[in-house]
Structures are given as C-alpha cells and as structure tokens.
Amino acid sequence: MSTQDLEQRFQDRIDAGEKIEPKDWMPEKYRKTHIRQISQHAHSEIVGMLPEGNWITRTPTLRRKVGLLAKVQDEAGHGLYLYSAAETLGISRDEMTEQLLCGKAKYSSIFNYPTLSWADIGAIGWLVDGAAIINQVMLTRTSFGPYARAMVRICKEESFHQRQGYEIMLTLCRGTAEQKAMAQDALNRYWWPAMMMFGPRDEESPNTAQSVKWKIKRKTNDELRQQFVDITVPQAEFLGITVPDPEMKWNEDRGHYDFGAIDWDEFWQVVKGNGPCNKERIAARQKAWDDGKWVREAAMAYSQSQENKTQSKIA
Amino acid sequence: MTEKSNNISPKSKSNSSEWPLFEIFIRSKNGLEHRHVGSLHAADSDMALENARDVYTRRQEGVSIWVVESKNIMASNPEKAGELFEPAKDKVYRHPTFYELPIELKHI
C-alpha cells in the first residue's frame, strides 16, 4: 500500500471516531506531534509542582497543608501517566528528561511566574487548574488512545484541585480587607498568564488546522479561551473581586464575554526563557536529576546483585 | 512470606515439561484499555496468542490481545493488603467533596 493510501485510511479511521493505538500505522508527523505534546504536558505537571511546593511548609492551617500536599502529589502522578503514554510512541523517559533540561522541550509558561503570597495558591488552583481542566476535558476525546485514557484518569483525579483553590479564594475574600486585597492581587497577577495558557490566537497558530483534522485537538485555542472566560468571570464576581481587564463585558448578541487584547510579546518572552522564574525552574529540575543520580544507580546495582545471587544459587 | 509482593504463578508440583502459564489481556473495543480475562498454558508466546484468540475471542470479544507469562507478573501479598491500602482510607481531602463551596456556584 502506498503512503498516500495509508494516510487516507488513517484519516478515514480518525473521521470515523476510532482511537489510534501505539502499534497502528500512523503518519510520522502524527507520532512526532504527539511525542511533543504529551511530553510537554508531562513536563508541565512536574514543573507545576514547584510553584505550589514553595508554600507547603507555610500553609496557614493543617487543613490547607494536607490539601496542598495531596494536590502536588497528584501532579507527580499525572506527570507519570503522561510520560508513560509518550513512551508508547518510542521515546525514552531519559530522552524526555534531557529535552526538558536542555530547553528543547517546553512546558506551560504559567509555571514561570512566582508564587509571592498565600493567595497565589488559591489563584493557581482556581485559574490555572480551571484552565487546565477545560483543555484536558477536551483531550479525553483526543484520537490517540493512551493519551485519551490518561486524560480520563487525570480529569477524574483533578476535580478536587480547583475546588481546593477556590475555597482558599473564598475564605480570603470573606476575611479581612487585607486578605481580600491579597486575593485581588493574586487575580491581577495570574489572570493574563492563565488566559495565555490556551496558546496563540487561532490565526497565529499554524498547527491548529492539522491538529483539529487529526482530532488531536477537538477545539481551537480561541474557543477554549472563550469557554474559560465565560465560566470564570461569574466565579470572580461571586468572590467580589475583579478581573483585571477594563474591556471585559458581557456581549448579549454573541452570548459570550468580550475581553481585551492579550500581551503576546510577554507570552513569547516567557516561552523563549525570559520569564521571571524560567531559570529557577530548570535549575530545580536539574538539581533533582543530579541529586537523584546515586539513588538511581544504587537501586540498579542492588537489583543486579540480587539477580547474581539467584543465578549463583541455581548454578 | 514476609515480602510485600509475590509472583502470581501458582507453586504446583508440575513437572518441568508442562507448558508455562500465560495471563491473557483483551481490548474488548477500539479505544478501551486491555483487561485481564484469564490464563492458559502454551509452549511459547506465539502459541499463547493463538490459543487466546481461540479461547477468549470466539464471539468477537476483542480487537487486540496481550499475553504475558505468569511468572513475569508480581502481585501484592493479600495478607499485606491492610498496610498497603488502608492509609488512603482517612485521606478525605483527596476528594472534591472535602472542599465546601456554595451550591449556587457554577462549573466548579
């Protein structure tokens, strides 16, 4: 069968709503796109542990501490599901780690912003996990089987993350004037980076058409962003704080909120490595990798020595 | 047995000429994961695949088969189930309902 025929048959399967599995024939670009997307998603889970980890030892109560610990622990698990899904496509875990550390693979830009106050932990759970959930719910229907199944598990586990964050925001907003101001400040700093999480505008996103055709994405960046705005603005109103966008207003005709322009220069600066915490985040991952080296080696050496023991017994 | 894990292969008194045991996993439908359906004896993994097809998919129960020799699967020790799984029991904060939000709040 010619490549063209194979590609046609592949597209027919996608159009019929079938899932693609690792051993199925797939266009090389489909494989590469998935390796890139799934590994970057995995890196985002792992790097995403850093800004929140920053507050685990300083939570205001024990109740907040166990909640935050459980959330960060979940993210480690989510990273693992995703790395495993990417490995089914023929890339090794070590290669992915290397790509993250050398800067070849990206992760979500939002994690390059600092967590300056306790309210930031609330804002992250509410906004960042809220945005991630919108994206991930879409991805439960993505065409690559292992990715879709990992997403189902992740979405199920993640439902508490956003509630955890919103509960923090609600408590602050019902507290003293100073606490409410903290919540407003966190919203001010996290709103626009959260809006950027959905990626460039559709007309600036050359891969979107192919990704939609292959059902890697089921909605465009702008559609997902609009969905996020429509859900989140009333939640901010409920808290009694204001989204930092003077152009934000309900458009009766469209049935959606209109919103102001995003500063895409900032987005690209952060993507290119010039965000407030890019260097710190990669340095932390590099340190974890280096410090873990003797543990990885010791475990392998122990396993080897056990095997040798068994073999000499048999002999 | 003090270890936490154990090989799932039964320790029978079978002689060494008996075909090894394989565990069979079937993907019942496109898009779903493989699930364990049972086991069978075969001389090697190719035969295990063929036999699994004949035994477990006679009525189109599957679209894909995995076989793995039972001795390669380690299982947790049932006697240790308490210490393995009970610690998750009192961690209510891992569930959404632990976080109290007003019901009038939407999409959260």
Tab-separated table of C-alpha atoms in Angstrom:
chain	number	residue	atom	x	y	z
A	1	MET	CA	0.000	0.000	0.000
A	2	SER	CA	1.356	3.442	-0.851
A	3	THR	CA	1.924	6.062	1.840
A	4	GLN	CA	-0.892	8.078	0.341
A	5	ASP	CA	-3.302	5.155	0.696
A	6	LEU	CA	-2.138	4.544	4.251
A	7	GLU	CA	-2.646	8.196	5.067
A	8	GLN	CA	-6.122	8.127	3.580
A	9	ARG	CA	-7.041	5.025	5.535
A	10	PHE	CA	-5.636	6.633	8.681
A	11	GLN	CA	-7.735	9.759	8.119
A	12	ASP	CA	-10.809	7.599	7.498
A	13	ARG	CA	-10.293	5.893	10.847
A	14	ILE	CA	-9.961	9.286	12.571
A	15	ASP	CA	-13.063	10.595	10.805
A	16	ALA	CA	-14.984	7.522	11.924
A	17	GLY	CA	-14.088	8.413	15.535
A	18	GLU	CA	-11.720	5.480	16.043
A	19	LYS	CA	-8.846	5.678	18.501
A	20	ILE	CA	-5.295	5.174	17.262
A	21	GLU	CA	-3.135	2.785	19.297
A	22	PRO	CA	0.688	2.695	19.519
A	23	LYS	CA	1.117	-0.301	17.199
A	24	ASP	CA	-1.212	1.064	14.497
A	25	TRP	CA	0.228	2.665	11.392
A	26	MET	CA	0.354	6.443	11.758
A	27	PRO	CA	1.906	9.309	9.797
A	28	GLU	CA	5.316	10.251	11.146
A	29	LYS	CA	4.078	13.769	11.831
A	30	TYR	CA	1.198	12.437	13.952
A	31	ARG	CA	3.707	10.457	16.027
A	32	LYS	CA	6.081	13.413	16.391
A	33	THR	CA	3.305	15.849	17.258
A	34	HIS	CA	2.094	13.516	19.974
A	35	ILE	CA	5.538	12.933	21.423
A	36	ARG	CA	5.981	16.691	21.599
A	37	GLN	CA	2.553	17.441	23.011
A	38	ILE	CA	2.351	14.602	25.559
A	39	SER	CA	5.912	15.089	26.834
A	40	GLN	CA	5.355	18.832	27.209
A	41	HIS	CA	2.135	18.114	29.043
A	42	ALA	CA	4.073	15.745	31.334
A	43	HIS	CA	6.810	18.336	31.931
A	44	SER	CA	4.101	20.870	32.841
A	45	GLU	CA	2.766	18.550	35.538
A	46	ILE	CA	6.239	18.067	37.003
A	47	VAL	CA	7.445	21.675	36.776
A	48	GLY	CA	3.993	22.726	38.008
A	49	MET	CA	4.805	21.121	41.354
A	50	LEU	CA	7.477	23.762	42.011
A	51	PRO	CA	5.459	26.989	42.449
A	52	GLU	CA	2.971	25.234	44.750
A	53	GLY	CA	5.646	23.250	46.562
A	54	ASN	CA	7.017	26.630	47.578
A	55	TRP	CA	4.091	27.038	50.030
A	56	ILE	CA	3.732	23.551	51.527
A	57	THR	CA	5.778	24.425	54.616
A	58	ARG	CA	3.982	27.748	55.075
A	59	THR	CA	0.267	26.994	54.757
A	60	PRO	CA	-1.937	28.900	57.217
A	61	THR	CA	-3.555	25.733	58.645
A	62	LEU	CA	-3.075	21.983	58.748
A	63	ARG	CA	-6.236	21.562	56.654
A	64	ARG	CA	-4.643	23.657	53.898
A	65	LYS	CA	-1.393	21.747	54.203
A	66	VAL	CA	-2.890	18.287	53.645
A	67	GLY	CA	-4.937	19.611	50.714
A	68	LEU	CA	-1.952	21.219	49.022
A	69	LEU	CA	0.254	18.196	49.662
A	70	ALA	CA	-2.350	15.906	48.110
A	71	LYS	CA	-2.630	18.177	45.068
A	72	VAL	CA	1.121	18.345	44.466
A	73	GLN	CA	1.331	14.577	44.951
A	74	ASP	CA	-1.398	14.133	42.313
A	75	GLU	CA	0.612	16.222	39.873
A	76	ALA	CA	3.614	13.922	40.239
A	77	GLY	CA	1.299	11.022	39.408
A	78	HIS	CA	-0.167	12.862	36.415
A	79	GLY	CA	3.315	13.503	35.082
A	80	LEU	CA	3.994	9.792	35.321
A	81	TYR	CA	0.801	8.791	33.441
A	82	LEU	CA	1.741	11.180	30.664
A	83	TYR	CA	5.396	10.176	30.396
A	84	SER	CA	4.214	6.561	30.103
A	85	ALA	CA	1.753	7.465	27.346
A	86	ALA	CA	4.561	9.224	25.431
A	87	GLU	CA	6.851	6.220	25.884
A	88	THR	CA	4.393	4.060	23.901
A	89	LEU	CA	5.429	6.129	20.858
A	90	GLY	CA	9.080	5.154	21.070
A	91	ILE	CA	10.758	7.898	23.077
A	92	SER	CA	12.519	7.002	26.336
A	93	ARG	CA	11.983	8.666	29.693
A	94	ASP	CA	15.616	9.762	29.811
A	95	GLU	CA	15.360	11.419	26.401
A	96	MET	CA	12.346	13.392	27.559
A	97	THR	CA	14.119	14.493	30.738
A	98	GLU	CA	17.118	15.549	28.711
A	99	GLN	CA	14.941	17.588	26.334
A	100	LEU	CA	13.370	19.388	29.283
A	101	LEU	CA	16.693	20.165	30.943
A	102	CYS	CA	18.406	21.412	27.773
A	103	GLY	CA	15.440	23.629	26.908
A	104	LYS	CA	14.399	21.790	23.730
A	105	ALA	CA	11.065	20.733	25.227
A	106	LYS	CA	8.804	23.388	26.676
A	107	TYR	CA	6.268	23.301	29.491
A	108	SER	CA	3.315	25.529	30.227
A	109	SER	CA	4.531	29.131	30.593
A	110	ILE	CA	2.307	29.766	33.597
A	111	PHE	CA	4.756	27.921	35.840
A	112	ASN	CA	7.415	30.527	35.146
A	113	TYR	CA	5.578	33.008	37.337
A	114	PRO	CA	6.402	33.236	41.052
A	115	THR	CA	4.062	32.421	43.960
A	116	LEU	CA	4.544	35.532	46.070
A	117	SER	CA	1.703	35.227	48.575
A	118	TRP	CA	-0.538	32.510	50.001
A	119	ALA	CA	-3.386	33.836	47.843
A	120	ASP	CA	-1.411	32.770	44.778
A	121	ILE	CA	-2.020	29.147	45.790
A	122	GLY	CA	-5.744	29.863	45.730
A	123	ALA	CA	-5.477	31.648	42.377
A	124	ILE	CA	-3.479	28.795	40.856
A	125	GLY	CA	-5.982	26.140	41.912
A	126	TRP	CA	-8.896	28.227	40.688
A	127	LEU	CA	-7.490	29.719	37.469
A	128	VAL	CA	-4.601	27.520	36.373
A	129	ASP	CA	-6.295	24.226	37.185
A	130	GLY	CA	-9.547	25.667	35.847
A	131	ALA	CA	-7.877	26.412	32.507
A	132	ALA	CA	-6.115	23.044	32.527
A	133	ILE	CA	-9.402	21.226	33.163
A	134	ILE	CA	-11.047	22.899	30.155
A	135	ASN	CA	-8.158	21.767	27.973
A	136	GLN	CA	-7.990	18.290	29.495
A	137	VAL	CA	-11.707	17.571	29.281
A	138	MET	CA	-11.363	18.193	25.552
A	139	LEU	CA	-8.363	15.868	25.446
A	140	THR	CA	-10.298	12.929	26.930
A	141	ARG	CA	-11.707	12.666	23.391
A	142	THR	CA	-8.376	13.021	21.601
A	143	SER	CA	-7.646	10.452	18.888
A	144	PHE	CA	-4.580	8.766	20.437
A	145	GLY	CA	-5.795	6.016	22.792
A	146	PRO	CA	-3.121	6.062	25.539
A	147	TYR	CA	-3.308	9.874	25.779
A	148	ALA	CA	-7.116	9.900	25.903
A	149	ARG	CA	-7.193	7.223	28.608
A	150	ALA	CA	-4.558	9.038	30.705
A	151	MET	CA	-6.701	12.165	30.417
A	152	VAL	CA	-9.803	10.396	31.721
A	153	ARG	CA	-7.908	9.313	34.821
A	154	ILE	CA	-6.353	12.746	35.284
A	155	CYS	CA	-9.641	14.637	34.926
A	156	LYS	CA	-11.276	12.388	37.494
A	157	GLU	CA	-8.497	12.964	39.998
A	158	GLU	CA	-8.196	16.643	39.296
A	159	SER	CA	-11.724	17.605	40.178
A	160	PHE	CA	-10.634	18.421	43.722
A	161	HIS	CA	-7.728	20.681	42.706
A	162	GLN	CA	-9.841	23.543	41.501
A	163	ARG	CA	-12.245	23.340	44.428
A	164	GLN	CA	-9.277	23.431	46.783
A	165	GLY	CA	-8.089	26.657	45.129
A	166	TYR	CA	-11.478	28.304	45.018
A	167	GLU	CA	-12.112	27.507	48.676
A	168	ILE	CA	-8.879	29.353	49.540
A	169	MET	CA	-10.009	32.353	47.471
A	170	LEU	CA	-13.456	32.328	49.046
A	171	THR	CA	-12.030	32.215	52.562
A	172	LEU	CA	-9.713	35.159	51.834
A	173	CYS	CA	-12.489	37.162	50.169
A	174	ARG	CA	-14.753	36.651	53.180
A	175	GLY	CA	-11.932	37.619	55.567
A	176	THR	CA	-10.378	40.973	56.445
A	177	ALA	CA	-9.916	43.804	53.939
A	178	GLU	CA	-6.237	42.918	53.843
A	179	GLN	CA	-6.970	39.277	52.992
A	180	LYS	CA	-9.390	40.288	50.256
A	181	ALA	CA	-6.751	42.633	48.821
A	182	MET	CA	-4.343	39.666	48.726
A	183	ALA	CA	-6.878	37.672	46.725
A	184	GLN	CA	-7.387	40.580	44.309
A	185	ASP	CA	-3.629	40.972	43.892
A	186	ALA	CA	-3.233	37.263	43.079
A	187	LEU	CA	-6.038	37.501	40.495
A	188	ASN	CA	-4.374	40.578	38.993
A	189	ARG	CA	-1.080	38.753	38.520
A	190	TYR	CA	-2.440	35.359	37.415
A	191	TRP	CA	-5.317	36.387	35.162
A	192	TRP	CA	-3.391	37.175	31.993
A	193	PRO	CA	-0.894	34.324	32.254
A	194	ALA	CA	-3.907	31.996	32.720
A	195	MET	CA	-5.504	33.434	29.549
A	196	MET	CA	-2.248	32.718	27.706
A	197	MET	CA	-2.347	29.045	28.736
A	198	PHE	CA	-4.544	28.224	25.738
A	199	GLY	CA	-1.768	29.270	23.371
A	200	PRO	CA	-1.573	31.775	20.497
A	201	ARG	CA	-4.686	33.075	18.748
A	202	ASP	CA	-6.051	30.782	16.047
A	203	GLU	CA	-4.711	32.895	13.178
A	204	GLU	CA	-1.239	32.767	14.757
A	205	SER	CA	-1.362	29.028	15.365
A	206	PRO	CA	-0.330	27.277	12.139
A	207	ASN	CA	-0.603	23.743	13.574
A	208	THR	CA	-4.182	24.069	14.754
A	209	ALA	CA	-5.837	23.059	11.465
A	210	GLN	CA	-3.857	19.828	11.200
A	211	SER	CA	-4.364	19.071	14.896
A	212	VAL	CA	-8.118	19.511	14.567
A	213	LYS	CA	-8.190	17.372	11.413
A	214	TRP	CA	-6.373	14.564	13.256
A	215	LYS	CA	-8.583	15.145	16.310
A	216	ILE	CA	-5.530	15.760	18.463
A	217	LYS	CA	-7.434	18.877	19.473
A	218	ARG	CA	-11.205	18.979	19.292
A	219	LYS	CA	-11.458	22.746	19.800
A	220	THR	CA	-9.256	25.676	18.803
A	221	ASN	CA	-7.219	27.791	21.236
A	222	ASP	CA	-9.640	30.708	20.931
A	223	GLU	CA	-12.694	28.512	21.502
A	224	LEU	CA	-11.172	27.090	24.676
A	225	ARG	CA	-10.125	30.559	25.876
A	226	GLN	CA	-13.649	31.894	25.368
A	227	GLN	CA	-15.046	28.951	27.301
A	228	PHE	CA	-12.642	29.721	30.173
A	229	VAL	CA	-13.642	33.393	30.263
A	230	ASP	CA	-17.371	32.612	30.216
A	231	ILE	CA	-17.039	30.200	33.128
A	232	THR	CA	-14.527	32.172	35.204
A	233	VAL	CA	-15.818	35.755	35.149
A	234	PRO	CA	-19.021	34.907	37.087
A	235	GLN	CA	-16.868	32.994	39.595
A	236	ALA	CA	-14.784	36.157	40.153
A	237	GLU	CA	-17.989	38.159	40.611
A	238	PHE	CA	-19.124	35.637	43.204
A	239	LEU	CA	-15.885	36.246	45.101
A	240	GLY	CA	-16.418	40.001	44.850
A	241	ILE	CA	-13.110	40.647	43.115
A	242	THR	CA	-12.472	41.982	39.614
A	243	VAL	CA	-10.765	40.507	36.586
A	244	PRO	CA	-8.004	42.999	35.591
A	245	ASP	CA	-9.424	43.714	32.145
A	246	PRO	CA	-11.297	47.010	31.629
A	247	GLU	CA	-12.729	45.700	28.345
A	248	MET	CA	-14.293	42.641	29.916
A	249	LYS	CA	-18.054	42.794	29.426
A	250	TRP	CA	-20.983	40.573	28.600
A	251	ASN	CA	-21.984	40.688	24.940
A	252	GLU	CA	-25.685	39.894	24.699
A	253	ASP	CA	-25.587	39.341	20.913
A	254	ARG	CA	-22.725	36.873	20.997
A	255	GLY	CA	-23.841	35.239	24.214
A	256	HIS	CA	-20.245	35.484	25.420
A	257	TYR	CA	-17.977	37.870	27.303
A	258	ASP	CA	-15.845	40.228	25.223
A	259	PHE	CA	-12.340	40.717	26.517
A	260	GLY	CA	-9.279	42.902	25.917
A	261	ALA	CA	-6.136	42.134	23.942
A	262	ILE	CA	-3.570	39.746	25.358
A	263	ASP	CA	0.051	40.895	25.553
A	264	TRP	CA	1.546	38.299	23.233
A	265	ASP	CA	5.011	39.842	23.493
A	266	GLU	CA	5.035	38.846	27.136
A	267	PHE	CA	3.882	35.340	26.194
A	268	TRP	CA	6.680	34.842	23.663
A	269	GLN	CA	9.276	36.324	26.016
A	270	VAL	CA	8.328	33.770	28.672
A	271	VAL	CA	8.252	30.927	26.127
A	272	LYS	CA	11.739	31.916	24.993
A	273	GLY	CA	13.058	31.609	28.538
A	274	ASN	CA	12.860	35.183	29.758
A	275	GLY	CA	10.024	34.834	32.258
A	276	PRO	CA	10.512	35.682	35.939
A	277	CYS	CA	11.277	32.075	37.009
A	278	ASN	CA	12.383	30.110	33.906
A	279	LYS	CA	15.975	29.716	35.084
A	280	GLU	CA	14.964	28.880	38.646
A	281	ARG	CA	12.526	26.161	37.473
A	282	ILE	CA	15.010	24.405	35.199
A	283	ALA	CA	17.742	24.721	37.822
A	284	ALA	CA	15.437	22.986	40.329
A	285	ARG	CA	14.738	20.140	37.879
A	286	GLN	CA	18.434	19.840	37.044
A	287	LYS	CA	19.290	19.647	40.739
A	288	ALA	CA	16.639	16.967	41.330
A	289	TRP	CA	18.041	14.966	38.421
A	290	ASP	CA	21.649	15.318	39.588
A	291	ASP	CA	20.877	14.656	43.258
A	292	GLY	CA	18.878	11.572	42.296
A	293	LYS	CA	21.687	10.056	40.284
A	294	TRP	CA	23.198	7.972	43.101
A	295	VAL	CA	19.744	6.696	44.056
A	296	ARG	CA	19.005	5.521	40.518
A	297	GLU	CA	22.409	3.861	40.319
A	298	ALA	CA	22.201	2.254	43.765
A	299	ALA	CA	18.784	0.754	43.032
A	300	MET	CA	20.020	-0.754	39.769
A	301	ALA	CA	23.179	-2.086	41.438
A	302	TYR	CA	21.092	-3.696	44.195
A	303	SER	CA	18.763	-5.280	41.664
A	304	GLN	CA	21.757	-6.597	39.753
A	305	SER	CA	23.352	-8.090	42.853
A	306	GLN	CA	20.071	-9.846	43.792
A	307	GLU	CA	19.909	-11.344	40.321
A	308	ASN	CA	23.507	-12.530	40.547
A	309	LYS	CA	22.732	-14.172	43.890
A	310	THR	CA	19.754	-16.039	42.415
A	311	GLN	CA	21.767	-17.170	39.438
A	312	SER	CA	24.679	-18.468	41.521
A	313	LYS	CA	22.154	-20.388	43.664
A	314	ILE	CA	20.715	-22.049	40.543
A	315	ALA	CA	24.188	-22.870	39.279
B	1	MET	CA	6.365	-14.981	53.307
B	2	THR	CA	7.389	-11.551	54.514
B	3	GLU	CA	7.804	-9.797	51.198
B	4	LYS	CA	5.158	-7.380	50.020
B	5	SER	CA	4.963	-8.815	46.534
B	6	ASN	CA	4.810	-12.288	45.155
B	7	ASN	CA	4.875	-13.977	41.810
B	8	ILE	CA	1.346	-14.811	40.668
B	9	SER	CA	2.424	-18.166	39.253
B	10	PRO	CA	0.962	-20.961	41.413
B	11	LYS	CA	3.555	-23.206	43.028
B	12	SER	CA	2.237	-26.531	41.745
B	13	LYS	CA	4.138	-29.768	41.649
B	14	SER	CA	4.067	-29.826	37.888
B	15	ASN	CA	6.981	-31.430	36.118
B	16	SER	CA	9.253	-29.223	34.056
B	17	SER	CA	7.819	-30.462	30.760
B	18	GLU	CA	4.494	-28.717	31.421
B	19	TRP	CA	3.837	-25.719	29.189
B	20	PRO	CA	4.196	-22.432	31.051
B	21	LEU	CA	1.173	-20.430	32.155
B	22	PHE	CA	0.269	-17.178	30.388
B	23	GLU	CA	-2.041	-14.385	31.530
B	24	ILE	CA	-4.351	-13.033	28.826
B	25	PHE	CA	-5.437	-9.420	28.376
B	26	ILE	CA	-8.074	-8.388	25.821
B	27	ARG	CA	-9.016	-5.000	24.430
B	28	SER	CA	-12.745	-5.509	24.007
B	29	LYS	CA	-13.373	-2.475	21.812
B	30	ASN	CA	-11.392	0.190	19.986
B	31	GLY	CA	-10.366	2.931	22.410
B	32	LEU	CA	-10.630	0.878	25.606
B	33	GLU	CA	-7.733	-0.475	27.652
B	34	HIS	CA	-6.720	-4.149	27.722
B	35	ARG	CA	-8.295	-6.041	30.627
B	36	HIS	CA	-7.334	-9.292	32.223
B	37	VAL	CA	-9.663	-12.107	31.166
B	38	GLY	CA	-7.910	-15.258	32.393
B	39	SER	CA	-4.973	-17.515	31.674
B	40	LEU	CA	-3.911	-20.548	29.632
B	41	HIS	CA	-0.955	-22.848	29.062
B	42	ALA	CA	1.147	-22.614	25.898
B	43	ALA	CA	4.622	-23.608	24.743
B	44	ASP	CA	5.559	-20.049	23.854
B	45	SER	CA	4.057	-16.574	23.454
B	46	ASP	CA	3.062	-17.115	19.805
B	47	MET	CA	1.069	-20.176	20.746
B	48	ALA	CA	-0.382	-18.319	23.718
B	49	LEU	CA	-1.646	-15.594	21.348
B	50	GLU	CA	-3.222	-18.127	19.007
B	51	ASN	CA	-4.830	-20.052	21.815
B	52	ALA	CA	-6.058	-16.859	23.461
B	53	ARG	CA	-7.699	-15.915	20.178
B	54	ASP	CA	-9.454	-19.291	20.046
B	55	VAL	CA	-10.429	-19.396	23.704
B	56	TYR	CA	-11.261	-15.805	24.547
B	57	THR	CA	-12.430	-14.131	21.322
B	58	ARG	CA	-14.689	-16.714	19.700
B	59	ARG	CA	-17.616	-14.300	19.827
B	60	GLN	CA	-15.741	-11.176	18.792
B	61	GLU	CA	-14.965	-10.248	22.389
B	62	GLY	CA	-11.831	-8.429	21.367
B	63	VAL	CA	-9.863	-6.344	18.874
B	64	SER	CA	-6.426	-6.838	20.445
B	65	ILE	CA	-4.706	-9.399	22.677
B	66	TRP	CA	-1.758	-9.170	25.062
B	67	VAL	CA	-0.189	-12.261	26.593
B	68	VAL	CA	2.410	-12.295	29.323
B	69	GLU	CA	3.963	-15.259	31.056
B	70	SER	CA	2.507	-15.515	34.569
B	71	LYS	CA	5.927	-15.771	36.178
B	72	ASN	CA	6.615	-12.243	34.965
B	73	ILE	CA	3.740	-10.763	36.918
B	74	MET	CA	4.353	-9.885	40.535
B	75	ALA	CA	1.330	-9.459	42.751
B	76	SER	CA	0.881	-7.759	46.089
B	77	ASN	CA	0.528	-10.102	49.029
B	78	PRO	CA	-3.152	-10.287	50.120
B	79	GLU	CA	-2.051	-10.621	53.742
B	80	LYS	CA	-0.431	-7.209	53.431
B	81	ALA	CA	-3.499	-5.566	51.908
B	82	GLY	CA	-4.257	-3.721	55.131
B	83	GLU	CA	-0.979	-1.893	55.433
B	84	LEU	CA	-0.868	-1.245	51.689
B	85	PHE	CA	-4.309	0.212	51.148
B	86	GLU	CA	-5.689	1.376	54.478
B	87	PRO	CA	-3.547	4.540	54.610
B	88	ALA	CA	-5.661	6.016	51.788
B	89	LYS	CA	-8.853	5.490	53.784
B	90	ASP	CA	-8.638	8.522	56.078
B	91	LYS	CA	-7.433	10.967	53.403
B	92	VAL	CA	-10.770	12.585	52.670
B	93	TYR	CA	-9.004	15.724	51.474
B	94	ARG	CA	-8.118	13.896	48.237
B	95	HIS	CA	-11.787	14.081	47.259
B	96	PRO	CA	-13.705	17.037	45.814
B	97	THR	CA	-16.458	16.882	48.438
B	98	PHE	CA	-13.972	17.777	51.193
B	99	TYR	CA	-13.907	21.367	49.896
B	100	GLU	CA	-17.015	23.293	50.857
B	101	LEU	CA	-18.317	25.573	48.147
B	102	PRO	CA	-21.749	27.217	47.896
B	103	ILE	CA	-24.096	25.262	45.635
B	104	GLU	CA	-25.068	28.354	43.635
B	105	LEU	CA	-21.522	28.427	42.243
B	106	LYS	CA	-21.400	27.112	38.675
B	107	HIS	CA	-18.901	24.952	36.749
B	108	ILE	CA	-16.622	24.022	39.598
